[in-house]
mmCIF file with all atom_site columns, C-alpha atoms in Angstrom:
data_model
loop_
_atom_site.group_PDB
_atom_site.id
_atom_site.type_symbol
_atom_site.label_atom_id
_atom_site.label_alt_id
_atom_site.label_comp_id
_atom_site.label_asym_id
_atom_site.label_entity_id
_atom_site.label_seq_id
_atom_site.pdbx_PDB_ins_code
_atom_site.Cartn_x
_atom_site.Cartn_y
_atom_site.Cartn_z
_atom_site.occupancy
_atom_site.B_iso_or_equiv
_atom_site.pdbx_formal_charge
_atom_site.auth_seq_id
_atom_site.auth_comp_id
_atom_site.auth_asym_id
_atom_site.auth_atom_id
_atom_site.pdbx_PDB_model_num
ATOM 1   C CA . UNK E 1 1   ? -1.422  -0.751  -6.411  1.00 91.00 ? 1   UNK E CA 1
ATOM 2   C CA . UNK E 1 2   ? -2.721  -2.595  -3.274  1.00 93.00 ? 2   UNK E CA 1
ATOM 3   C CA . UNK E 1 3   ? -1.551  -0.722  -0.250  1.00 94.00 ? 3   UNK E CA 1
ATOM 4   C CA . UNK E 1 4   ? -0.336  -4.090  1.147   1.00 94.00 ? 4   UNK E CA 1
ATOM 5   C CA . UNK E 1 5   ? 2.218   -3.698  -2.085  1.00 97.00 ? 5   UNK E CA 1
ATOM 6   C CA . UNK E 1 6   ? 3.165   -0.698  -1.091  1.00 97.00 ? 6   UNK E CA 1
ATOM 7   C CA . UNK E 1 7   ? 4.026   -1.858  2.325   1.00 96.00 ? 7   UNK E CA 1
ATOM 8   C CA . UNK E 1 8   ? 5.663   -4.832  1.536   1.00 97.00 ? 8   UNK E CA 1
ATOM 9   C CA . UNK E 1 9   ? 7.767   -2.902  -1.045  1.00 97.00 ? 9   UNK E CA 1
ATOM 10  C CA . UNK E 1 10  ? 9.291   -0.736  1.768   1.00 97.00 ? 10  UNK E CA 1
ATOM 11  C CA . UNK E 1 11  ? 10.058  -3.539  4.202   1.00 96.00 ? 11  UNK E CA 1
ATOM 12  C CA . UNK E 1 12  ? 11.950  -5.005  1.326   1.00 96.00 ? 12  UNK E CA 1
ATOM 13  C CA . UNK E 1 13  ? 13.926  -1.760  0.971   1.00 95.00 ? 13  UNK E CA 1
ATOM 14  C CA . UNK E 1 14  ? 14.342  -0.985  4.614   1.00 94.00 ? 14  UNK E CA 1
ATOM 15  C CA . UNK E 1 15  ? 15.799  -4.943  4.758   1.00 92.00 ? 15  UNK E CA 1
ATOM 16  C CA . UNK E 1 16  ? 18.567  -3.710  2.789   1.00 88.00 ? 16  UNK E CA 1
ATOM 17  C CA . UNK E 1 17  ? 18.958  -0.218  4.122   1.00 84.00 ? 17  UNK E CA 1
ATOM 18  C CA . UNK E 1 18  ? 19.350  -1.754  7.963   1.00 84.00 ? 18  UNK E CA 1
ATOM 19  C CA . UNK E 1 19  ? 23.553  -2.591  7.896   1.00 79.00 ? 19  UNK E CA 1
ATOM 20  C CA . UNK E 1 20  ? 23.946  1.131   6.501   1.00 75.00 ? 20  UNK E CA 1
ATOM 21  C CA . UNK E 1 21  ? 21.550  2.883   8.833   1.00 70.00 ? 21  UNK E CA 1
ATOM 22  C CA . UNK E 1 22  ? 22.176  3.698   12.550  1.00 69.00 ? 22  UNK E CA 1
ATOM 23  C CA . UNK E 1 23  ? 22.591  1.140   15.607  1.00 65.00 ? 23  UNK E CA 1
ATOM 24  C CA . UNK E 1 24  ? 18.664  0.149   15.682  1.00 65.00 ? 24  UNK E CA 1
ATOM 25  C CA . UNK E 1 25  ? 16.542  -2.743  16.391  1.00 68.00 ? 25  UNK E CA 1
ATOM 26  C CA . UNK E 1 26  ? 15.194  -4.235  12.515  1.00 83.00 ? 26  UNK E CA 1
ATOM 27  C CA . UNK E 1 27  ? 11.623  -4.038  14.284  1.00 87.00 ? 27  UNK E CA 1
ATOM 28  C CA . UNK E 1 28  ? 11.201  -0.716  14.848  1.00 90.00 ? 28  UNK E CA 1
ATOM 29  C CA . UNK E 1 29  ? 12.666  0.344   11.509  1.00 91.00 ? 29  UNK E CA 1
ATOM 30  C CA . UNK E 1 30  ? 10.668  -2.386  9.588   1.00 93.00 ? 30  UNK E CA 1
ATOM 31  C CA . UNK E 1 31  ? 7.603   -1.658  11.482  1.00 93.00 ? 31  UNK E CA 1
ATOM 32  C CA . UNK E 1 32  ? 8.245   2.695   10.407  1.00 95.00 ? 32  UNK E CA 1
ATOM 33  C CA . UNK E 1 33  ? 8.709   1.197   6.815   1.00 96.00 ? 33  UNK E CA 1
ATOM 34  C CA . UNK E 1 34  ? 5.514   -0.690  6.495   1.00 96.00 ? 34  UNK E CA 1
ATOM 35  C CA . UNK E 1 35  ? 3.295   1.914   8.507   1.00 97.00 ? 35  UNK E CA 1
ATOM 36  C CA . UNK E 1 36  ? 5.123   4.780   5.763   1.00 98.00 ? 36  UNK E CA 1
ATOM 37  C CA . UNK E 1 37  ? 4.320   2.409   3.190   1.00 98.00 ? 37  UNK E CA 1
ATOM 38  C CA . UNK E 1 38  ? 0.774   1.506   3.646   1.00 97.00 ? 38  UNK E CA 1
ATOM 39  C CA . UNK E 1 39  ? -0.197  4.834   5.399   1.00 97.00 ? 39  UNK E CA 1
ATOM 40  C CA . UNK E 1 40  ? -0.959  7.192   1.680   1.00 97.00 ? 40  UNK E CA 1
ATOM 41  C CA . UNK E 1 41  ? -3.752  5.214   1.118   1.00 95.00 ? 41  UNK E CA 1
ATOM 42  C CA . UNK E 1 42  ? -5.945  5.359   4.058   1.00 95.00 ? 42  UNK E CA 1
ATOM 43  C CA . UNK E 1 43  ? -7.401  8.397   2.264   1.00 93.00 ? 43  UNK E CA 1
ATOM 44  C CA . UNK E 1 44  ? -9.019  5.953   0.300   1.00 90.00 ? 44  UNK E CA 1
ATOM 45  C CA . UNK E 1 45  ? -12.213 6.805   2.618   1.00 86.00 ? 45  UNK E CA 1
ATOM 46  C CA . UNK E 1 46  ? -12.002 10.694  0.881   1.00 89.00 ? 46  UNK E CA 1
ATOM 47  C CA . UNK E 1 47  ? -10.167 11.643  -2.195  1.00 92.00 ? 47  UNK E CA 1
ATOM 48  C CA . UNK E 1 48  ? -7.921  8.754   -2.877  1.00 92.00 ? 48  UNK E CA 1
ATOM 49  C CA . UNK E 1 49  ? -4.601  9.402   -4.345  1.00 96.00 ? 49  UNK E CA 1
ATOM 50  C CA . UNK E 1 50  ? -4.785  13.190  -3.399  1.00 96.00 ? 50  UNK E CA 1
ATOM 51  C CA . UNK E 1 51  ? -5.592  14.181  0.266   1.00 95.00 ? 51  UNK E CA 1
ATOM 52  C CA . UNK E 1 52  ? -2.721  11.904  2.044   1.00 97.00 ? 52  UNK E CA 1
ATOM 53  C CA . UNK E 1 53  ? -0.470  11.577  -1.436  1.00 98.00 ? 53  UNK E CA 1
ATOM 54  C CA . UNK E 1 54  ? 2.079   14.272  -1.325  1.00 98.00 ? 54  UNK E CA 1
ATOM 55  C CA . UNK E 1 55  ? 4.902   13.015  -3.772  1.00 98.00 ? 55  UNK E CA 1
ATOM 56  C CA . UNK E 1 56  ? 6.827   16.013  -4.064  1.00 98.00 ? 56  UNK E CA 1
ATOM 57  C CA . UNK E 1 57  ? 5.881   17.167  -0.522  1.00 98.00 ? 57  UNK E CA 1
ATOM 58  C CA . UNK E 1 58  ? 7.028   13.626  1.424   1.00 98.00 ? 58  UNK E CA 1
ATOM 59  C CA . UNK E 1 59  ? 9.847   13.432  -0.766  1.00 98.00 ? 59  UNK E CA 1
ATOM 60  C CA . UNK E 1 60  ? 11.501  17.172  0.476   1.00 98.00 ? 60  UNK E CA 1
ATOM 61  C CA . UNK E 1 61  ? 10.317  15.864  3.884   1.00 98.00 ? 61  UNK E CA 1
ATOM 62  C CA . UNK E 1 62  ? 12.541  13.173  3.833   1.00 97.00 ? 62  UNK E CA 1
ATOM 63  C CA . UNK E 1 63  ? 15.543  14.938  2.816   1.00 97.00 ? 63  UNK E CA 1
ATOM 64  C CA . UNK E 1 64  ? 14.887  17.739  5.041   1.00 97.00 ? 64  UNK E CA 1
ATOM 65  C CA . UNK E 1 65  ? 14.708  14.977  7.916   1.00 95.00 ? 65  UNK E CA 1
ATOM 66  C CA . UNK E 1 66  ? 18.383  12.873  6.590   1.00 92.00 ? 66  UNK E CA 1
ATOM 67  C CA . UNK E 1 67  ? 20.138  16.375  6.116   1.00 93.00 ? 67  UNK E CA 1
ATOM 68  C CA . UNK E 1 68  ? 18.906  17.125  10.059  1.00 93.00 ? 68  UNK E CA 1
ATOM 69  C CA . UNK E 1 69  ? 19.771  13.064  10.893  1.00 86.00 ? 69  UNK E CA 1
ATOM 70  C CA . UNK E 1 70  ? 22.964  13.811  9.390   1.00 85.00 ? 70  UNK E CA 1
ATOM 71  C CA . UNK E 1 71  ? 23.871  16.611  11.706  1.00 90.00 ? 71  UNK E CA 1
ATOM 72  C CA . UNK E 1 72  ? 21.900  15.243  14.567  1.00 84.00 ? 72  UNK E CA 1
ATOM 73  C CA . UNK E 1 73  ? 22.553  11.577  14.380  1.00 79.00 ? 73  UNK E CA 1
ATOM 74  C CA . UNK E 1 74  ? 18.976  10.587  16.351  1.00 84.00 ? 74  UNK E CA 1
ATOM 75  C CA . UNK E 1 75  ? 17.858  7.032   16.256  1.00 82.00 ? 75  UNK E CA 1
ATOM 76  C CA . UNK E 1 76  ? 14.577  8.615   16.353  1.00 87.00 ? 76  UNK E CA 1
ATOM 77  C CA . UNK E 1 77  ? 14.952  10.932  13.823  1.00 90.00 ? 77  UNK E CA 1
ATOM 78  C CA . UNK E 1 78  ? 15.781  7.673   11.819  1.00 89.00 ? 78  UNK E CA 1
ATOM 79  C CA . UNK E 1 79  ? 12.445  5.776   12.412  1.00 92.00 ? 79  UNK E CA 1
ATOM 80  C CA . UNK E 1 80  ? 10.655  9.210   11.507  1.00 95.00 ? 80  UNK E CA 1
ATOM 81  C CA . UNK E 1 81  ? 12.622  9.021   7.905   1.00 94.00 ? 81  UNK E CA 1
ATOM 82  C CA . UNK E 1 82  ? 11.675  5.792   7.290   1.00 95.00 ? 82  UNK E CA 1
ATOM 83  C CA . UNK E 1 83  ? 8.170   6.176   7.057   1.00 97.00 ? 83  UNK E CA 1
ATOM 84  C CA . UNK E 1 84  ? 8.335   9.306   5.407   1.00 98.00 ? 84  UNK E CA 1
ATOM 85  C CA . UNK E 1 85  ? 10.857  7.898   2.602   1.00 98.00 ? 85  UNK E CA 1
ATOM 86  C CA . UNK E 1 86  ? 8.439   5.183   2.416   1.00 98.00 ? 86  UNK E CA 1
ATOM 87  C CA . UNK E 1 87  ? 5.185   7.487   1.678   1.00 98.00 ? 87  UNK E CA 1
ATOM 88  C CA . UNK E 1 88  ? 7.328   9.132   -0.711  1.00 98.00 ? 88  UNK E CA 1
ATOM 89  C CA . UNK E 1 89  ? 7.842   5.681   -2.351  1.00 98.00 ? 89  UNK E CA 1
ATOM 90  C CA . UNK E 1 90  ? 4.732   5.182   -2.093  1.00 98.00 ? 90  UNK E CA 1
ATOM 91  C CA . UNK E 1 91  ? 3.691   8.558   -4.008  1.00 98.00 ? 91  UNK E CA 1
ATOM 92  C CA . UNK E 1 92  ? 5.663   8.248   -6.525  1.00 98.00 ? 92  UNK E CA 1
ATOM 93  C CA . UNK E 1 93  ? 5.008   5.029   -7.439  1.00 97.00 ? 93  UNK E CA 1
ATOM 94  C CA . UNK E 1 94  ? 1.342   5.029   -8.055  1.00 97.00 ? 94  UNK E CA 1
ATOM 95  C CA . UNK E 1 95  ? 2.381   6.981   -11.098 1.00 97.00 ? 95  UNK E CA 1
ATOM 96  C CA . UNK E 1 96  ? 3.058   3.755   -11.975 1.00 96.00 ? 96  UNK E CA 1
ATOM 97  C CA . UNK E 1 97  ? -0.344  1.930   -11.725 1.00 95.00 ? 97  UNK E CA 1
ATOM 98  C CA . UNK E 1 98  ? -3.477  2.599   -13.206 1.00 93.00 ? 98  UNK E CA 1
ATOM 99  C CA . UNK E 1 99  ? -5.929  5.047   -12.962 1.00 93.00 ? 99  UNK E CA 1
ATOM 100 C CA . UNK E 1 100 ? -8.284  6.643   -10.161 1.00 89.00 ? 100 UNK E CA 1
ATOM 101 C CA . UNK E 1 101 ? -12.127 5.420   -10.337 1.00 86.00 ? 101 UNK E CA 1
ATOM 102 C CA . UNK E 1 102 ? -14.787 3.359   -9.697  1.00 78.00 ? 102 UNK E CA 1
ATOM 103 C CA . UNK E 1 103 ? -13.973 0.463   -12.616 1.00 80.00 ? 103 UNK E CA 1
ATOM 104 C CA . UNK E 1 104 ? -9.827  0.768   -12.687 1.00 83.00 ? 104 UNK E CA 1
ATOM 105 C CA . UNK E 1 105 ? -9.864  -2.504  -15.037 1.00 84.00 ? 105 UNK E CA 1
ATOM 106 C CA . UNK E 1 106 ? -12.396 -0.506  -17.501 1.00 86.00 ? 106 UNK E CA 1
ATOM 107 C CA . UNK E 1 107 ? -10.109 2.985   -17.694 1.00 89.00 ? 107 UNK E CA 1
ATOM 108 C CA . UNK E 1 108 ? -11.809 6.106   -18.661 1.00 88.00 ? 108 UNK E CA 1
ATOM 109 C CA . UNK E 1 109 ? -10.158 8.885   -16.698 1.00 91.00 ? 109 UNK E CA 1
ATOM 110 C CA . UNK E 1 110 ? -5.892  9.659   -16.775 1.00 94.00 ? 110 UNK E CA 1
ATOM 111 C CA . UNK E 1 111 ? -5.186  10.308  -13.035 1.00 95.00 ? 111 UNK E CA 1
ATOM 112 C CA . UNK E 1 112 ? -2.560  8.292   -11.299 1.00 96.00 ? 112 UNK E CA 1
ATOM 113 C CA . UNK E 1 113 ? -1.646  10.801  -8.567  1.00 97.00 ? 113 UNK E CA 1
ATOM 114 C CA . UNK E 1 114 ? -2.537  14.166  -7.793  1.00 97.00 ? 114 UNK E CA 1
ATOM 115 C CA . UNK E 1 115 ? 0.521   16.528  -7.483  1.00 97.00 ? 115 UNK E CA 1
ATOM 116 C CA . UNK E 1 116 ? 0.011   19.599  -4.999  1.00 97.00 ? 116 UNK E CA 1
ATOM 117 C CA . UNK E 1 117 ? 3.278   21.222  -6.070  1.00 96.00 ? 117 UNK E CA 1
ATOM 118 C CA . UNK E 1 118 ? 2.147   21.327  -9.590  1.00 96.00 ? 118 UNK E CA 1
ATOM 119 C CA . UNK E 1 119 ? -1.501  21.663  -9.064  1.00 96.00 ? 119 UNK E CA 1
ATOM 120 C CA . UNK E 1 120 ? -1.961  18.381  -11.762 1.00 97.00 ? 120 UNK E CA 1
ATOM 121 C CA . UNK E 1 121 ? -2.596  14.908  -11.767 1.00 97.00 ? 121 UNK E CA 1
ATOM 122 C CA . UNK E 1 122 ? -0.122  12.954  -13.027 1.00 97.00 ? 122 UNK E CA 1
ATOM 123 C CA . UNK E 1 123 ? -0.996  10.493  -15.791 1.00 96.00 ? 123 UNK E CA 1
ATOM 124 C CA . UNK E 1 124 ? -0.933  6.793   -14.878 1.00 95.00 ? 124 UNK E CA 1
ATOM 125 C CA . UNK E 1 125 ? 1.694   4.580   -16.973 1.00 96.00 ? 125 UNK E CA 1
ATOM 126 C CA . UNK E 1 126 ? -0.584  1.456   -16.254 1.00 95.00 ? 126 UNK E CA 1
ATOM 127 C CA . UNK E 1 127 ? 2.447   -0.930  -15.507 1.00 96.00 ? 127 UNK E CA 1
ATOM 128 C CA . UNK E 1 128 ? 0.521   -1.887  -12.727 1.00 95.00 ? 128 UNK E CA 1
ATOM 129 C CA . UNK E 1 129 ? -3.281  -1.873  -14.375 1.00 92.00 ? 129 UNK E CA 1
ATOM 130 C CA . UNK E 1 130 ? -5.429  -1.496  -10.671 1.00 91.00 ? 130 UNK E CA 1
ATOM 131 C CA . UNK E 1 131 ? -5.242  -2.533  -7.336  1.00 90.00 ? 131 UNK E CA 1
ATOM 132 C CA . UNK E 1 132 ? -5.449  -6.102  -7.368  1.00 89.00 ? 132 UNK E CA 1
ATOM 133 C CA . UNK E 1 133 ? -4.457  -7.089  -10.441 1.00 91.00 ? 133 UNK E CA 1
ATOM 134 C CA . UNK E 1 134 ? -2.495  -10.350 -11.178 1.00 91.00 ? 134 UNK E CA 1
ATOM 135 C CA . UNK E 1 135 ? 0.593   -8.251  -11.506 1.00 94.00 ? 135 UNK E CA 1
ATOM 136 C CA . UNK E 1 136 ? 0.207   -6.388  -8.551  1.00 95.00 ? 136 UNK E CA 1
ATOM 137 C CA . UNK E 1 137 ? -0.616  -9.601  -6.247  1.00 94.00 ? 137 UNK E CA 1
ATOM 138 C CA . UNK E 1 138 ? 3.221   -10.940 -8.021  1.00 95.00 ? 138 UNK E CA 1
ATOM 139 C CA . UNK E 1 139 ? 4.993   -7.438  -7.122  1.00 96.00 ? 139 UNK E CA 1
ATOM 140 C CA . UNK E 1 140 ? 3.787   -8.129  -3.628  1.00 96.00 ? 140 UNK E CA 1
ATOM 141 C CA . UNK E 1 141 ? 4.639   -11.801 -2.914  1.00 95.00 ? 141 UNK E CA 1
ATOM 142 C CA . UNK E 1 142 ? 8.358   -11.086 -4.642  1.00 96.00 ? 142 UNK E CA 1
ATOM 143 C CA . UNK E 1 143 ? 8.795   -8.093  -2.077  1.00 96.00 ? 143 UNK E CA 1
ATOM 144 C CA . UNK E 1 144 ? 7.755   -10.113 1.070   1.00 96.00 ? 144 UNK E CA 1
ATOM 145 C CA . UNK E 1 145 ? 9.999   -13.030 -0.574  1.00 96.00 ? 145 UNK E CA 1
ATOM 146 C CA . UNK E 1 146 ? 13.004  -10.357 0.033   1.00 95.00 ? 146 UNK E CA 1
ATOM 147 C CA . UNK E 1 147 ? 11.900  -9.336  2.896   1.00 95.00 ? 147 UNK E CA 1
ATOM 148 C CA . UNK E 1 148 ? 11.453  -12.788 4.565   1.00 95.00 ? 148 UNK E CA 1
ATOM 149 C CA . UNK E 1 149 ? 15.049  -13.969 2.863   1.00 94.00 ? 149 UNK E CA 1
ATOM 150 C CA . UNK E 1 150 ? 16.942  -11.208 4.413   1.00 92.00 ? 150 UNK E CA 1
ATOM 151 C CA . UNK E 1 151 ? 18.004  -11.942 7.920   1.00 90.00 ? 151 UNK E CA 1
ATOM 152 C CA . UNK E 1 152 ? 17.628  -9.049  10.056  1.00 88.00 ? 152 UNK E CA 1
ATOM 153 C CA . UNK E 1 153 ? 13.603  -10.397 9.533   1.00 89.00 ? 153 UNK E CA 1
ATOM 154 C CA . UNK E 1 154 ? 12.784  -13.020 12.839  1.00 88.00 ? 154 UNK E CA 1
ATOM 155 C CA . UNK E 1 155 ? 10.702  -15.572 12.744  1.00 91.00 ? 155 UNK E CA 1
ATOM 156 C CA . UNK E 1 156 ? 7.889   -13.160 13.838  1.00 90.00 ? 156 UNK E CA 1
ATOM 157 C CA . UNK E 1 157 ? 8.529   -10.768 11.330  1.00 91.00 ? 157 UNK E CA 1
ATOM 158 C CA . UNK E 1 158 ? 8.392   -13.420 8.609   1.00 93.00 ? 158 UNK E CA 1
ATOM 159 C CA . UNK E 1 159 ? 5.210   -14.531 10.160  1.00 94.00 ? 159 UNK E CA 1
ATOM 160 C CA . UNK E 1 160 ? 3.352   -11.205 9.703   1.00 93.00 ? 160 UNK E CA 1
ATOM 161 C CA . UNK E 1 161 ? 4.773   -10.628 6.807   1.00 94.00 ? 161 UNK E CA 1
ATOM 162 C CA . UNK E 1 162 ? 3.699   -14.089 5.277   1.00 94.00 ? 162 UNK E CA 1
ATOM 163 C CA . UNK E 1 163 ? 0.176   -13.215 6.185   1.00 95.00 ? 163 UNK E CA 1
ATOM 164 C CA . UNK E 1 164 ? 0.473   -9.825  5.013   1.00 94.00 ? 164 UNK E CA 1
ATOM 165 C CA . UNK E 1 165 ? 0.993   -11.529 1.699   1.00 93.00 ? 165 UNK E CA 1
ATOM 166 C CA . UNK E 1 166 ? -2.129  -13.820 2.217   1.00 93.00 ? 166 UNK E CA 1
ATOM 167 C CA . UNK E 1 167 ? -4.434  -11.106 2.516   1.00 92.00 ? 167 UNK E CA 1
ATOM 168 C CA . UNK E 1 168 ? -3.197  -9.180  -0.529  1.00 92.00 ? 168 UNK E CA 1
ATOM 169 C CA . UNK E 1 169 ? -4.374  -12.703 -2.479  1.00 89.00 ? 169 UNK E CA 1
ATOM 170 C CA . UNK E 1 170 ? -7.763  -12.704 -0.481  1.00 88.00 ? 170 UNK E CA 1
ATOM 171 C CA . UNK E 1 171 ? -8.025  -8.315  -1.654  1.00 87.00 ? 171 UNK E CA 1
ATOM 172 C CA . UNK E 1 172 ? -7.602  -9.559  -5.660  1.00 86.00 ? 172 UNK E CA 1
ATOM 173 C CA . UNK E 1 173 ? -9.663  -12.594 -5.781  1.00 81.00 ? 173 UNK E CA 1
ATOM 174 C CA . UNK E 1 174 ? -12.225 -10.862 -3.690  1.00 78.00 ? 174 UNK E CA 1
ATOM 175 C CA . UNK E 1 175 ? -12.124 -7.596  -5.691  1.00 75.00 ? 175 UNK E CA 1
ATOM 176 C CA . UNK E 1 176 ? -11.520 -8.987  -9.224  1.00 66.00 ? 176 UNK E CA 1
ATOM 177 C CA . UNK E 1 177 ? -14.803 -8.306  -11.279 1.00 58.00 ? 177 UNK E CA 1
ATOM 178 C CA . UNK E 1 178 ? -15.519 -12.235 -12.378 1.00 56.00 ? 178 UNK E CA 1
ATOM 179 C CA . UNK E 1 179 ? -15.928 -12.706 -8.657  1.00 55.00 ? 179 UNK E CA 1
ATOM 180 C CA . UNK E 1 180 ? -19.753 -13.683 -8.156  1.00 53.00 ? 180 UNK E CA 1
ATOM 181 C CA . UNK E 1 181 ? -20.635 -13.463 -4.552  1.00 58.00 ? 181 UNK E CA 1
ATOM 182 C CA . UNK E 1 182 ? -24.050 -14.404 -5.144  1.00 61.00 ? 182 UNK E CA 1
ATOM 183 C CA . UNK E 1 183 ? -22.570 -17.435 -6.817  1.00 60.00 ? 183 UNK E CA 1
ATOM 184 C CA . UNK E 1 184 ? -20.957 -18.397 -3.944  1.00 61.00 ? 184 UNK E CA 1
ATOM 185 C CA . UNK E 1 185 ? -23.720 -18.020 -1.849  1.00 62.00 ? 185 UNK E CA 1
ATOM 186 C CA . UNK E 1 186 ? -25.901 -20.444 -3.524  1.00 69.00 ? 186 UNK E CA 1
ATOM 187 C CA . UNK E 1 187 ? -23.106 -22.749 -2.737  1.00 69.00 ? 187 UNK E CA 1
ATOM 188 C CA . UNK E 1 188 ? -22.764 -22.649 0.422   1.00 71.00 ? 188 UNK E CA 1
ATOM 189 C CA . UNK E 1 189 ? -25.896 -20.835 1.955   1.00 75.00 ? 189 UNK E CA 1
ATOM 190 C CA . UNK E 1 190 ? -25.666 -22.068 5.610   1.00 73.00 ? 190 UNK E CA 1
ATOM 191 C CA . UNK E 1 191 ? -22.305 -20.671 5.982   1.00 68.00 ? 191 UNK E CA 1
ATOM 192 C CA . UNK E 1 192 ? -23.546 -17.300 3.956   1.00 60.00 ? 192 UNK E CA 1
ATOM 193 C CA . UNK E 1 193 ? -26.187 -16.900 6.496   1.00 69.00 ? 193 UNK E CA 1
ATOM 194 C CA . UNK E 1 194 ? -23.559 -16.404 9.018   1.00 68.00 ? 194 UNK E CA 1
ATOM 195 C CA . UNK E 1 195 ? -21.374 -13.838 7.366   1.00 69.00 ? 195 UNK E CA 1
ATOM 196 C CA . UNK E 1 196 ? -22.154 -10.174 7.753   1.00 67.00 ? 196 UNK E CA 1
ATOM 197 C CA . UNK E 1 197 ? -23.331 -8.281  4.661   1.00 64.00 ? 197 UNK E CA 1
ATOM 198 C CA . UNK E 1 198 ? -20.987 -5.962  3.414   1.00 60.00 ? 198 UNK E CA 1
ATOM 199 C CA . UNK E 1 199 ? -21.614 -3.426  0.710   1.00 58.00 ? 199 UNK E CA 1
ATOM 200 C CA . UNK E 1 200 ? -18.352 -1.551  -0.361  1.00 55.00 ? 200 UNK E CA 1
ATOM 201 C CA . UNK E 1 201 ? -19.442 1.938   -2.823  1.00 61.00 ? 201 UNK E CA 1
ATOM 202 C CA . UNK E 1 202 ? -16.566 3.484   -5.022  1.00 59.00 ? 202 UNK E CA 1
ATOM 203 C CA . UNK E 1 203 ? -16.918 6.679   -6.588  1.00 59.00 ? 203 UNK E CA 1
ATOM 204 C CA . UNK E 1 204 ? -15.518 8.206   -9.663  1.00 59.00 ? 204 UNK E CA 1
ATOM 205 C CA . UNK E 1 205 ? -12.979 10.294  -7.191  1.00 59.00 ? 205 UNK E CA 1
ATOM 206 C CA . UNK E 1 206 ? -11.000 7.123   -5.476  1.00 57.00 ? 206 UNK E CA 1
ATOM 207 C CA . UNK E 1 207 ? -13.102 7.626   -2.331  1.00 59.00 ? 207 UNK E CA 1
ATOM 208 C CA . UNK E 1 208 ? -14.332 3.908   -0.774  1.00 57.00 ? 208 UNK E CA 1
ATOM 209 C CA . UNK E 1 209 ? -17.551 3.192   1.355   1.00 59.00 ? 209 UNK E CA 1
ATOM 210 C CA . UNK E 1 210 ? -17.852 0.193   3.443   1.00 57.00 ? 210 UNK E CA 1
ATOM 211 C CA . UNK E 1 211 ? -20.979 -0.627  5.595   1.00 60.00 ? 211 UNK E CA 1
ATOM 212 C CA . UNK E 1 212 ? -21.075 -3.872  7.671   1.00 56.00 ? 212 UNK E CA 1
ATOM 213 C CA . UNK E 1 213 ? -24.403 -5.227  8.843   1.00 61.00 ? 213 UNK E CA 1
ATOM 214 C CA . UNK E 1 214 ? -25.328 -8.406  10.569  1.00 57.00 ? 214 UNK E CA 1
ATOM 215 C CA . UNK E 1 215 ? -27.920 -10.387 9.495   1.00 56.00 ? 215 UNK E CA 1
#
């Protein structure tokens, strides 16, 4: 799944967790839930789904931290869960989608998410079938449709989130494989001139490359 998904999922969740959380601002604690959300997959630049996805390890985290939140009763200590419950969502739920490599719509390998407590990958269910997909996009735009409905979200909140939602459409048109970039080009050369050219490498392992260079 997209990490936009992922971090629109959260802020959907943390919309409903506000009224039965502590005396706290809906920023901050939407702001935790979408950083917690999105934040797993920046190891897309090195071994995606395994260096920064710890599902049983953010997921002890995060009851370690409400047990101590419990006692302690921190606003801080609140934010801190947030994010953390959110990576664990976020963990756990690429069980969910497809596969890790370079061609997720053409699946050859069975590794959702690597599990450091079990030393395993777990298998992918495929609900979700890559990052991007049609599905995915739909899973996205229903979560921000939560979000934005719920009204501890401001008009600046809805805003951000809105766009949030935009750019997952722009990821899964751009990254869908009947894309043709050169086709485009030929359209509208004097435009394409302008544009930097950017060459984006994935490897069998998850791991994303992406060099920008002006022309």
């Amino acid at each position: 799944m997209m990490a936009f998904t992922h971090g629109l999922a959260s802020v959907a969740v943390a919309t409903a967790l506000l009224p039965f959380g502590p005396e706290y601002a809906a920023p901050p604690v939407l702001a935790a839930a979408l950083l917690g959300g999105i934040a797993p997959d920046l190891d897309v630049v090195a071994d995606h789904r395994k260096t920064l996805h710890f599902p049983v390890g953010y997921t002890a985290l995060a009851a370690g931290l409400l047990g101590v939140h419990a006692v302690a009763a921190d606003p801080t200590l609140w934010l801190v869960w947030v994010a953390v419950a959110a990576a664990a969502a976020h963990s756990w739920a690429d069980v969910l989608a497809g596969s890790v490599e370079a061609e997720p719509w053409n699946p050859t390998t069975e590794r959702a998410v690597y599990n450091h407590a079990l030393g395993a990958w777990h298998r992918p269910r495929r609900l979700v079938r890559y990052s991007g997909a049609v599905e995915d996009v739909l899973l996205g735009l229903a979560c921000a449709g939560v979000a934005v409905a719920a009204p501890v979200t401001g008009p600046t909140a809805d805003a951000g989130l809105i766009a949030v939602g935009a750019l997952s459409g722009l990821y899964a048109v751009l990254r869908h494989p009947s894309v043709r970039l050169d086709a485009i080009a030929e359209r509208f050369p004097a435009a394409w001139a302008r544009l930097p050219a950017i060459s984006v490498e994935e490897t069998e392992s998850g791991a994303t490359t992406v060099s920008l260079r002006y022309r």
